[in-house]
Structures are given as C-alpha cells and as structure tokens.
Amino acid sequence: MTIKDIITVPDETLKKISEPIEKVGVNETKLINDLFETMYKSKGIGLAAVQVGILKRILVIDVSNQDKKNEPMTFINPVIKKVSEETSIYEEGCLSIPDTFIEIERPKICEIEFIDIKGRIQNLKCDGLLSTCLQHEINHLDGKLIIDHLSKLKRDLIIKKISKLRKSPDRIIV
Ligand code: NI
C-alpha cells in the first residue's frame, strides 16, 4: 500500500467531475487500499479518489471511533437515490481544505446505491455522521467542495489564506 499526496485548494482537479468505474479490477483494488492508508494516516473519516488526483468515482469512509479505526467502507459509483426533508448540521472539515471548518446543513438521512469492492450492487440507508460524510464525499466526485456553500468573497479569502500557507517555506508538520 502507498500513502498518496492529498491535493488541496486551489488545485483545479478538485473541481472536476470523476468518471464512473466499469469494472472493479486490480488497479481499483490497489487504489482503494491506498485511499484507506492515506485517509487513516491523515486522520480523516472519508476520502475520495479525486483528492489524490485520480478522477474515478471511488470513495472510502470509516466513521467508527477515532481510537480504533475498524469499519472500512468502500463506495464505488455511489448515487444518492433519496434524501429526507429533515436536515442536520455538522461542522465539516476537508482534507483538501486545511484548517477550515464550516457549518453545513444537509439532509439528515440519505439512501444510496453503489457498487461494493466485489462488484456487487448494494443499497444503503444512512443517518447521522455516515449520511453527512457520504454526502460530503459524493460532492467531491462532482467537483463540489464545502467552500462552495459560502459566498464567493468568503471562499476567495479561504483559498488565499491556504495558498499563503503553502508558500511559507519554513512550515513543517512532523
Ligand atoms: Ni472533503
């Protein structure tokens, strides 16, 4: 398994629409393993392939307890079939937008159809953190980020701040 570099805003790849997977083969399985390794290393609870620069409709999630990460879930070509009218609000962060948290209101419950790692079609109804996380990740596959929920002015300020951080030569995280 390989830990991949996570791309961050303003990388234009993050705005692109990912392509559906036709067959879950060796390359896809390797990519999924790499995504999990990269996500766990970065202490995220979800990661989409586009965030490591690969425009495929694949995402991985583990919303289990922070200390013992043990519920890996893989979603290939996920499609939201139904959402509840009831909403919930979480303060969301994103591995592609460092040091930024935004309160976002989303449907509380969603029903999705996806392909699992064995290539089987599955349906899942989810609620709570999993529902929010899935909606966030599926947005990634369509080139949509949490900062797109903000006004252009606020969005530009955040991108400017992050671009500056990336240019700073002395900043290291070890
Ligand atoms: Ni994200």
Coordinates of N, CA and C and ligand atoms in Angstrom, one line a residue, residues 51 93-95 136-137 140, ligand 1:
Q51 N -9.3 13.4 -4.5 CA -8.4 14.1 -3.5 C -7.0 13.6 -3.6
G93 N -15.0 19.6 8.1 CA -13.7 20.0 7.6 C -13.4 19.1 6.4
C94 N -12.3 19.4 5.7 CA -12.0 18.6 4.5 C -10.5 18.5 4.4
L95 N -10.0 17.3 4.1 CA -8.5 17.1 4.0 C -7.9 18.0 2.8
H136 N -20.9 14.5 1.7 CA -19.7 15.3 1.5 C -18.8 14.7 0.5
E137 N -18.6 13.4 0.6 CA -17.6 12.7 -0.4 C -18.2 12.6 -1.8
H140 N -17.6 15.6 -3.6 CA -16.2 15.6 -4.2 C -16.2 15.0 -5.6
Ligands
NI1 NI -13.6 16.6 1.8

